[in-house]
Each structure stands twice: as C-alpha cells, then as structure tokens.
Amino acid sequence: VAQVAAVAFNGSATLSGIANGDPVTVATAAAGQTITWTNYVWNNGNAPDNFDIQFLDGLGVVAGTGATFTGANCAFPGNAAPACTFPAGTTFTMYASNGVTTLLNNGGSAAPDTGTIPLPSAGTCAAPYVINAASDRCGYAVVVRATIPAGAGLPAGPHRIVLVVTSASNNAITDTVTNMLTLIVANTVDLTNNVSVATAVVTDGLGAGTATVITTNTVTPAIAASTTSRFRLFVNNTSALPSIYDLSASFFSVPAGVGLAATPVNWAVQFKLDGGLGNCTTVSGGNITSTGAVPIAAGANLLICAEVVIPPTNQGGVGRPTDSPPGAYVITFRVEQQGTPAVFDTKRDQITLNNAYNVQITPNGAQNTSPGGSVTYTHTITNNGNTTDTISFPGAFLTNSQAPGQAWTASTYSDDGGNLAVPVVNGVLNIGTDTNIITTTTFTMAPNTTRTIFVRVNAPAMAGSPPNVTTLTATYNTVTPTTVSVTDTTTLTAGLRLDKFQQLTACGTAPVAPTITAGVPNGLWSGAAIAAGAGTAPGQCIAYLIVGTNTTSSNINTITVSDTTPSNTRYHAACSPIGVAHATGPLFASSIPANATSGTITAVSAATPAGPAAPTANLLPGSSVSLQFCVRIN
C-alpha cells in the first residue's frame, strides 16, 4: 500500500476538515498590541508525516522560510486573497503548541515544521499532538502572534495573514489557514481635571479635548515674589495597552493690549507628581516631562500636578510695564502617547489674574535747619501693581506734627515742569514751574513707573520748637481706596544760618546794597535758579549775596564767611561794591582774587574794633551779616 499524503490547516481543535474554523478571527486590537491565533495542522494521510509552515506576504507568495515575518509587504497595493493586509511593519511569529517556544525546523528542510504528526494509536495521540472528535486523526497546534506597530493608523478591516502548510512526503499537498483581525481600534488617552474618567463628566474634560475652558483658577499676583497656581490633571489610559505619556503645555491666549507675547515672559508651566494626599496640595520631587518610566496600565490613571508660576507684578520689560497684567490666560495641556504622537488628548484651563494694587512712597526723611530756614525732601512714589492706578491727595494729605502756632508750614510739588500728564522731569524742585499738589490734584501711573515728589518744609523764625514731623499721604486704588504715607522729620538747630542769593547785573555797576530782614534781602535778590537766556551768555555778569543770620539767643563772634567764584567765571571788580568784595555787619573784606581771576572771596569779623565808627564784632541774636561780590561769565 503506497503512502498517501493529506493535510488540513484550520482553526478547530476537534475537527480535521479543511474549512473547519477557518478563518480564525480576533475581533479587535489596538495599534501597538500583540494578538494571538491558534491554528491546527491535521495529518489526514495514511502514514505519519511532517509538515512545513510558512507565511504568505502582501502579494500572496511565500515570505521566506523563517518563523518571523516582518510584514514589510503587508497592505501591498492591489493585494488579494490570500495576501497579507495588516499595516506594514506588523511582525508575525510562529510558536510551538506550548505558545512559548519559537517553531523550529525538525525535518531537514529550511522552513519551520510541526515535527512528525503520527496516526492515532488505540484512539489517542501522544502529546503534544491532539486527536480529533472522530478519534481517527492527530493534529498539532501552531500558535501565531502578530504585533501591530504602535504608530499604525486605522485602515479599514478586516486584516488577514495567511499561512500555508506543505507535506514533507509530498510537497504538492498543501493547505492554507487565514488568521483574521476584524478591526484595529485607536489607542486613546483622556486628560481630565480633578477626577478620573471613572467619575468624570464633560465639564471635567471627559472625552476629546475642545476649546472649552474646563477649570479656572483666580489668582491675585504677589508684588515682589512669584505665585504658583496648581491644576489637578488625571492622565487616563483608555487604551487596551499599558502606555507612557509625554506632558506639555502652551498658552492659547493671553490678555491683549498689554505688551505680552504669545508666551508671556517669565511665566512657567511645569509638572510634578502628587505629594501623596491625592489633591496636589503637596507635590513630590522635581519637574517631570512624562508620566514616568512605568507605563500606566490599561484602564488606569495617574494624577499629575500642573503648576503655573506667575511672576511678580513689579517685574516688567520693554513694551510691557509688568509681566503679570490682569486678565485671562488660557493654557492648553497636552498628553501624548510616547512614540505615537497621533494618540493624544488636550484640555484647556485658565488663570484669571486679578488686579493687584500697590503704591509706595519712599523714603522717610530727616534733616536739620535753623529757625526761619527751609528744607526740601525728595520722595519717590512707585506703582508696584499690575494695573494703571490713579493717585490722589484728598483731605489733610499734608500735615505737620507741631501745632499751627509753632508756624511750621509745608507744601508738596510734583517734579513735572508743570505738566502732570507728561512730566518734564529734572530731579530739582522748581517752585515756579513744578505743580503744587493740592487736594484736587490727581495723576495716573502705569505699572512699574515712578514719579518724584518734593516736600518743602519751612521752619518758624524763632528757635525753641521741638522737631516737626511732616506726613505726606497719597490715596490709590479707586475700587477700594487705600492710603500710603511717608514722613519727614525736621529738627531746628541754633547757629549761624547761611543763605545764598543771586541776580543778573550790569557788568559796570554794583547792585544796590540790600536791606536784610530776618535773613532775607530786599530787591531783585533771589534764591531761585536763574533761567538760561541773554543774561547768562558769555561776557555777562552775575552778582552773589551770602547772608549769615544768628539764629541763637546769644551773640556770635569770630565769624568767617567765604565763597569761591563758580567754574567758568572770573571775579569782576567793576560790579563788586566799592571795587572789592563788600561785607556788612561785623565783617570786613579779608581777601579777594585779582580782577578777572578766579579764587576765594573771604570776610572776617574784626578782632579789635578800631575807633567809635567801627561796627561791633558781635552778631546779635536775629541779626545778619552779608558778603557781596560779582563775577563775569567766561
């Protein structure tokens, strides 16, 4: 009796017919997933036989002799049964019946095989072979696994891989089995706020990301330090496979019209792991950029704490007065399956930044002056907030601690050259042009801008007053009016008070000797600066007057008063009184420069008065002495 070969390759563990259980079908799988089919080779011949098994490629031809097929020709254009229609790059591997050992060649040919499948003996088949329901055929289970590329798209199914079995005793005897995957489903991830997908609803971000803002944190920024606001993000693995996800964030929109770029300067969005309480009130470790080295299991989730770091309001730059202006900052959070950018979800959250109001006046001042003197305090008023603010001075915004009867007075000026809206700043008090601040004065200040404020304090003419504290108070924040103050402490000191006055004069004639009352001369003498003009051109002359006043209650003697010719000028005798420096009171000219030279002019009190006409050497309380001279501009 001749050996007759016959074989069936199917998907049945009990039936040995050619079409039994063929095709072998798996309903669904996701990109990146590995799926398994079990195929059976039945020896339907009349003698033991060995059977080679091979894959068919995308053209339906045998794809080499190895146990692994890379799937490079799968989904080949124009393919037809029995071609491979899985996404290109799918790998297929054949395993022995134990599902662990790669199927190897046993019969001497190049292809993997089943080994020799016997005929039944006494109604049984020795392991690892199986017997059919009729107990007349032995078969061998072949396990086939397919791993779909993680980045595979979703081509229309079903998808098939075909294997062919060939008898070793007669290579004309063959059969095929088709392994089918009905549908490749998308890997998915869902990013939600505050709760996982188990309890989340659309308002928590359940489902695909949209333009809807899910969570809004309202924050009032700090003045000089950064502020951190956190969002609770749940990364939900809604795929069938464990996955690692990368984390990122970007600004979708920022307040318009305040100089911010699409990504605001000095803001930061960073991710951290929860500190263990499950609510992001605490965080653990440093910043992270992914969900970690351990994949999130299918159906599981991980809580991520997203931190938005907001810069202080007193920080800004070119074109943006503050880095944290008020308004809505919409942030897009994104999670993306590592290695598969097509698998992602986004969600938008918002920081609503409140107005932060903060105005300061600095510094507190302290000076000394003599009775009847005046001192000027310079203060800087700064808007440290994040919004334009209006500064006002209602009510008793300028007060002196001493009773009105002590005759202390004060006034306040803005360093603006008379233009509150667009200040002409020079850093010097000009009483004639700078704006005198009164109760109706208001001006606006953009964030991180400053303005110089002068406080001029006038002391009483007589000694004996205790120190006076002048308090300047400004009001800001029209929504909730808030005041800020600065103080200036002025102390009276007794002694010889010196004042200097000047006036333009003709170069050939000395100004008339002044009458000095309480240390102040009459006439054209002034302590104010002389404006540039024709009188200050080269060749013109300026007269100076130094006045010393005794502010004590006792006589003063042994007095020396001196001054120097200013730079770019020369002493000019023609307009100095009696051709020399002129001293009045108990002073006598001691030394003067030569005419048309620079130098020091000095007057001293007489050590021993000479004759009855000589003035007394003592300066009585309240009395004054003066030194007058003239210079010519180079």
mmCIF file of C-alpha atoms in Angstrom, residues 149-376:
data_model
loop_
_atom_site.group_PDB
_atom_site.id
_atom_site.type_symbol
_atom_site.label_atom_id
_atom_site.label_comp_id
_atom_site.label_asym_id
_atom_site.label_seq_id
_atom_site.Cartn_x
_atom_site.Cartn_y
_atom_site.Cartn_z
ATOM 1 C CA PRO A 149 3.097 48.814 15.075
ATOM 2 C CA ALA A 150 2.369 51.401 17.763
ATOM 3 C CA GLY A 151 2.091 54.118 15.145
ATOM 4 C CA ALA A 152 -0.222 52.197 12.862
ATOM 5 C CA GLY A 153 -3.182 54.047 11.502
ATOM 6 C CA LEU A 154 -6.700 52.726 11.315
ATOM 7 C CA PRO A 155 -7.050 51.199 7.824
ATOM 8 C CA ALA A 156 -10.361 49.565 7.055
ATOM 9 C CA GLY A 157 -10.537 45.924 8.127
ATOM 10 C CA PRO A 158 -10.733 43.089 8.239
ATOM 11 C CA HIS A 159 -6.987 42.379 8.259
ATOM 12 C CA ARG A 160 -5.601 38.931 7.446
ATOM 13 C CA ILE A 161 -2.412 36.929 7.474
ATOM 14 C CA VAL A 162 -2.370 33.619 5.604
ATOM 15 C CA LEU A 163 -0.141 30.624 6.399
ATOM 16 C CA VAL A 164 0.465 27.656 4.123
ATOM 17 C CA VAL A 165 1.265 24.091 5.243
ATOM 18 C CA THR A 166 3.151 21.654 2.978
ATOM 19 C CA SER A 167 3.580 17.889 3.390
ATOM 20 C CA ALA A 168 7.184 16.770 3.678
ATOM 21 C CA SER A 169 6.319 13.450 1.998
ATOM 22 C CA ASN A 170 4.654 15.122 -0.966
ATOM 23 C CA ASN A 171 5.213 18.857 -1.428
ATOM 24 C CA ALA A 172 2.241 19.036 -3.781
ATOM 25 C CA ILE A 173 -0.027 18.508 -0.820
ATOM 26 C CA THR A 174 -0.783 21.888 0.809
ATOM 27 C CA ASP A 175 -3.471 23.799 2.633
ATOM 28 C CA THR A 176 -3.835 27.333 3.952
ATOM 29 C CA VAL A 177 -5.364 28.921 7.016
ATOM 30 C CA THR A 178 -6.396 32.549 7.341
ATOM 31 C CA ASN A 179 -5.927 34.429 10.612
ATOM 32 C CA MET A 180 -8.201 37.467 10.753
ATOM 33 C CA LEU A 181 -8.403 40.673 12.784
ATOM 34 C CA THR A 182 -11.746 42.323 12.217
ATOM 35 C CA LEU A 183 -10.880 45.837 13.383
ATOM 36 C CA ILE A 184 -7.903 47.898 14.555
ATOM 37 C CA VAL A 185 -9.166 50.314 17.150
ATOM 38 C CA ALA A 186 -7.455 53.553 18.108
ATOM 39 C CA ASN A 187 -5.306 53.821 21.200
ATOM 40 C CA THR A 188 -6.767 56.615 23.288
ATOM 41 C CA VAL A 189 -5.951 58.712 26.296
ATOM 42 C CA ASP A 190 -8.253 61.066 28.154
ATOM 43 C CA LEU A 191 -6.991 64.068 30.110
ATOM 44 C CA THR A 192 -9.411 65.228 32.803
ATOM 45 C CA ASN A 193 -9.451 67.799 35.604
ATOM 46 C CA ASN A 194 -9.836 66.943 39.269
ATOM 47 C CA VAL A 195 -11.315 63.437 38.808
ATOM 48 C CA SER A 196 -10.530 60.353 36.727
ATOM 49 C CA VAL A 197 -12.708 59.050 33.908
ATOM 50 C CA ALA A 198 -14.404 56.716 36.372
ATOM 51 C CA THR A 199 -16.442 59.640 37.702
ATOM 52 C CA ALA A 200 -15.653 62.429 35.245
ATOM 53 C CA VAL A 201 -18.243 64.211 33.130
ATOM 54 C CA VAL A 202 -17.857 66.551 30.188
ATOM 55 C CA THR A 203 -17.319 69.527 32.489
ATOM 56 C CA ASP A 204 -14.253 67.740 33.881
ATOM 57 C CA GLY A 205 -12.771 67.321 30.401
ATOM 58 C CA LEU A 206 -14.123 63.833 29.678
ATOM 59 C CA GLY A 207 -13.666 62.955 26.016
ATOM 60 C CA ALA A 208 -11.642 64.555 23.275
ATOM 61 C CA GLY A 209 -10.210 67.994 24.016
ATOM 62 C CA THR A 210 -12.120 71.034 22.799
ATOM 63 C CA ALA A 211 -11.773 74.797 23.027
ATOM 64 C CA THR A 212 -13.836 74.817 26.229
ATOM 65 C CA VAL A 213 -12.041 76.006 29.357
ATOM 66 C CA ILE A 214 -12.552 73.285 31.959
ATOM 67 C CA THR A 215 -11.114 74.786 35.150
ATOM 68 C CA THR A 216 -10.416 78.412 36.068
ATOM 69 C CA ASN A 217 -8.109 79.423 38.916
ATOM 70 C CA THR A 218 -8.492 83.020 40.072
ATOM 71 C CA VAL A 219 -5.217 84.420 41.375
ATOM 72 C CA THR A 220 -4.075 87.735 42.811
ATOM 73 C CA PRO A 221 -0.369 88.028 41.957
ATOM 74 C CA ALA A 222 2.229 88.998 44.531
ATOM 75 C CA ILE A 223 4.098 92.297 44.350
ATOM 76 C CA ALA A 224 7.702 91.152 44.671
ATOM 77 C CA ALA A 225 7.598 87.336 44.556
ATOM 78 C CA SER A 226 6.344 84.650 42.200
ATOM 79 C CA THR A 227 2.966 82.995 42.760
ATOM 80 C CA THR A 228 2.205 79.342 41.968
ATOM 81 C CA SER A 229 -1.238 78.090 40.990
ATOM 82 C CA ARG A 230 -1.915 74.356 40.524
ATOM 83 C CA PHE A 231 -4.287 72.325 38.394
ATOM 84 C CA ARG A 232 -5.072 68.647 39.061
ATOM 85 C CA LEU A 233 -4.733 66.622 35.862
ATOM 86 C CA PHE A 234 -5.649 62.959 35.536
ATOM 87 C CA VAL A 235 -3.952 61.094 32.692
ATOM 88 C CA ASN A 236 -6.387 58.255 31.924
ATOM 89 C CA ASN A 237 -5.162 55.362 29.787
ATOM 90 C CA THR A 238 -8.321 54.415 27.902
ATOM 91 C CA SER A 239 -6.425 52.075 25.532
ATOM 92 C CA ALA A 240 -6.047 48.321 25.719
ATOM 93 C CA LEU A 241 -2.287 48.622 26.245
ATOM 94 C CA PRO A 242 -0.083 49.960 29.072
ATOM 95 C CA SER A 243 1.404 53.253 27.932
ATOM 96 C CA ILE A 244 3.740 56.093 28.915
ATOM 97 C CA TYR A 245 2.626 59.624 28.099
ATOM 98 C CA ASP A 246 4.613 62.797 27.495
ATOM 99 C CA LEU A 247 3.368 66.024 29.090
ATOM 100 C CA SER A 248 3.409 69.524 27.611
ATOM 101 C CA ALA A 249 1.628 72.859 27.873
ATOM 102 C CA SER A 250 1.288 76.014 25.802
ATOM 103 C CA PHE A 251 -0.511 79.321 26.127
ATOM 104 C CA PHE A 252 -3.580 79.504 23.922
ATOM 105 C CA SER A 253 -4.352 83.161 24.677
ATOM 106 C CA VAL A 254 -3.172 85.965 26.949
ATOM 107 C CA PRO A 255 -4.616 89.401 27.779
ATOM 108 C CA ALA A 256 -4.475 91.689 24.758
ATOM 109 C CA GLY A 257 -3.042 95.189 24.614
ATOM 110 C CA VAL A 258 -0.537 94.928 27.473
ATOM 111 C CA GLY A 259 2.607 94.073 25.536
ATOM 112 C CA LEU A 260 2.606 90.342 26.269
ATOM 113 C CA ALA A 261 3.941 87.878 23.721
ATOM 114 C CA ALA A 262 2.029 84.719 22.792
ATOM 115 C CA THR A 263 4.042 83.040 25.531
ATOM 116 C CA PRO A 264 4.210 85.555 28.370
ATOM 117 C CA VAL A 265 7.708 86.398 29.550
ATOM 118 C CA ASN A 266 8.911 84.894 32.840
ATOM 119 C CA TRP A 267 5.846 82.660 33.208
ATOM 120 C CA ALA A 268 6.452 78.926 33.601
ATOM 121 C CA VAL A 269 4.218 75.870 33.342
ATOM 122 C CA GLN A 270 5.686 72.751 34.927
ATOM 123 C CA PHE A 271 4.526 69.295 36.015
ATOM 124 C CA LYS A 272 5.085 67.422 39.272
ATOM 125 C CA LEU A 273 3.840 64.246 40.921
ATOM 126 C CA ASP A 274 1.313 64.496 43.726
ATOM 127 C CA GLY A 275 2.784 64.582 47.223
ATOM 128 C CA GLY A 276 0.636 61.703 48.440
ATOM 129 C CA LEU A 277 -2.586 63.367 49.556
ATOM 130 C CA GLY A 278 -4.252 62.872 46.201
ATOM 131 C CA ASN A 279 -5.214 66.529 45.710
ATOM 132 C CA CYS A 280 -1.969 68.338 44.710
ATOM 133 C CA THR A 281 -1.907 70.388 47.898
ATOM 134 C CA THR A 282 1.612 68.988 48.164
ATOM 135 C CA VAL A 283 3.919 67.773 45.403
ATOM 136 C CA SER A 284 6.773 65.308 45.253
ATOM 137 C CA GLY A 285 10.158 65.546 43.562
ATOM 138 C CA GLY A 286 11.299 67.790 40.752
ATOM 139 C CA ASN A 287 9.711 68.748 37.459
ATOM 140 C CA ILE A 288 8.717 65.915 35.130
ATOM 141 C CA THR A 289 8.045 65.759 31.395
ATOM 142 C CA SER A 290 6.285 62.384 31.207
ATOM 143 C CA THR A 291 4.177 60.073 33.333
ATOM 144 C CA GLY A 292 7.307 58.115 34.232
ATOM 145 C CA ALA A 293 9.262 55.023 33.296
ATOM 146 C CA VAL A 294 6.487 52.672 34.414
ATOM 147 C CA PRO A 295 3.598 52.552 31.907
ATOM 148 C CA ILE A 296 0.096 53.370 33.071
ATOM 149 C CA ALA A 297 -1.887 50.140 32.889
ATOM 150 C CA ALA A 298 -4.816 49.858 30.501
ATOM 151 C CA GLY A 299 -7.845 51.400 32.185
ATOM 152 C CA ALA A 300 -5.742 53.004 34.943
ATOM 153 C CA ASN A 301 -4.817 56.667 35.538
ATOM 154 C CA LEU A 302 -2.167 58.881 37.116
ATOM 155 C CA LEU A 303 -2.638 62.197 38.940
ATOM 156 C CA ILE A 304 -0.318 64.937 37.661
ATOM 157 C CA CYS A 305 0.009 68.352 39.326
ATOM 158 C CA ALA A 306 0.407 71.143 36.771
ATOM 159 C CA GLU A 307 1.960 74.280 38.259
ATOM 160 C CA VAL A 308 1.665 77.704 36.671
ATOM 161 C CA VAL A 309 4.345 80.038 38.062
ATOM 162 C CA ILE A 310 3.254 83.698 37.807
ATOM 163 C CA PRO A 311 5.935 86.427 38.026
ATOM 164 C CA PRO A 312 5.632 89.339 40.474
ATOM 165 C CA THR A 313 3.818 92.497 39.422
ATOM 166 C CA ASN A 314 6.868 94.707 39.977
ATOM 167 C CA GLN A 315 8.713 92.941 37.166
ATOM 168 C CA GLY A 316 8.416 94.056 33.556
ATOM 169 C CA GLY A 317 10.329 94.833 30.422
ATOM 170 C CA VAL A 318 10.429 96.730 27.163
ATOM 171 C CA GLY A 319 6.903 97.156 25.811
ATOM 172 C CA ARG A 320 5.300 95.526 28.838
ATOM 173 C CA PRO A 321 5.145 97.544 32.062
ATOM 174 C CA THR A 322 4.505 94.374 34.075
ATOM 175 C CA ASP A 323 4.961 90.660 33.414
ATOM 176 C CA SER A 324 1.650 89.857 35.104
ATOM 177 C CA PRO A 325 -1.101 92.205 33.882
ATOM 178 C CA PRO A 326 -4.653 91.286 34.895
ATOM 179 C CA GLY A 327 -6.868 89.243 32.621
ATOM 180 C CA ALA A 328 -7.449 85.723 31.315
ATOM 181 C CA TYR A 329 -4.557 83.389 30.498
ATOM 182 C CA VAL A 330 -5.789 80.246 28.729
ATOM 183 C CA ILE A 331 -3.394 77.286 28.828
ATOM 184 C CA THR A 332 -3.616 74.144 26.690
ATOM 185 C CA PHE A 333 -2.402 70.994 28.443
ATOM 186 C CA ARG A 334 -1.480 68.043 26.215
ATOM 187 C CA VAL A 335 -0.721 64.375 26.901
ATOM 188 C CA GLU A 336 0.740 62.275 24.116
ATOM 189 C CA GLN A 337 1.481 58.560 23.973
ATOM 190 C CA GLN A 338 5.242 58.233 23.983
ATOM 191 C CA GLY A 339 6.400 57.337 20.481
ATOM 192 C CA THR A 340 2.911 57.756 18.995
ATOM 193 C CA PRO A 341 2.100 61.471 18.579
ATOM 194 C CA ALA A 342 -1.239 60.605 16.959
ATOM 195 C CA VAL A 343 -2.507 59.306 20.304
ATOM 196 C CA PHE A 344 -3.102 62.392 22.426
ATOM 197 C CA ASP A 345 -5.647 64.458 24.289
ATOM 198 C CA THR A 346 -5.736 68.141 25.191
ATOM 199 C CA LYS A 347 -7.595 70.214 27.721
ATOM 200 C CA ARG A 348 -7.753 73.940 28.370
ATOM 201 C CA ASP A 349 -7.612 75.592 31.760
ATOM 202 C CA GLN A 350 -7.454 79.250 32.660
ATOM 203 C CA ILE A 351 -5.700 81.564 35.075
ATOM 204 C CA THR A 352 -7.758 84.679 35.747
ATOM 205 C CA LEU A 353 -5.341 87.231 37.158
ATOM 206 C CA ASN A 354 -6.882 89.845 39.434
ATOM 207 C CA ASN A 355 -5.905 93.494 39.632
ATOM 208 C CA ALA A 356 -3.130 93.902 42.158
ATOM 209 C CA TYR A 357 -2.922 97.416 43.608
ATOM 210 C CA ASN A 358 0.236 98.573 45.370
ATOM 211 C CA VAL A 359 1.673 102.088 45.568
ATOM 212 C CA GLN A 360 4.588 103.069 47.783
ATOM 213 C CA ILE A 361 6.257 106.354 48.729
ATOM 214 C CA THR A 362 9.886 106.276 49.849
ATOM 215 C CA PRO A 363 11.967 107.151 51.761
ATOM 216 C CA ASN A 364 11.196 108.699 55.114
ATOM 217 C CA GLY A 365 13.388 111.783 55.509
ATOM 218 C CA ALA A 366 15.189 113.623 58.289
ATOM 219 C CA GLN A 367 17.045 116.941 58.071
ATOM 220 C CA ASN A 368 18.152 119.866 60.221
ATOM 221 C CA THR A 369 17.581 123.538 59.635
ATOM 222 C CA SER A 370 17.905 126.749 61.572
ATOM 223 C CA PRO A 371 14.979 128.944 62.625
ATOM 224 C CA GLY A 372 13.400 130.569 59.604
ATOM 225 C CA GLY A 373 15.096 128.065 57.276
ATOM 226 C CA SER A 374 13.623 125.684 54.737
ATOM 227 C CA VAL A 375 14.490 122.136 53.722
ATOM 228 C CA THR A 376 13.407 120.062 50.742
#
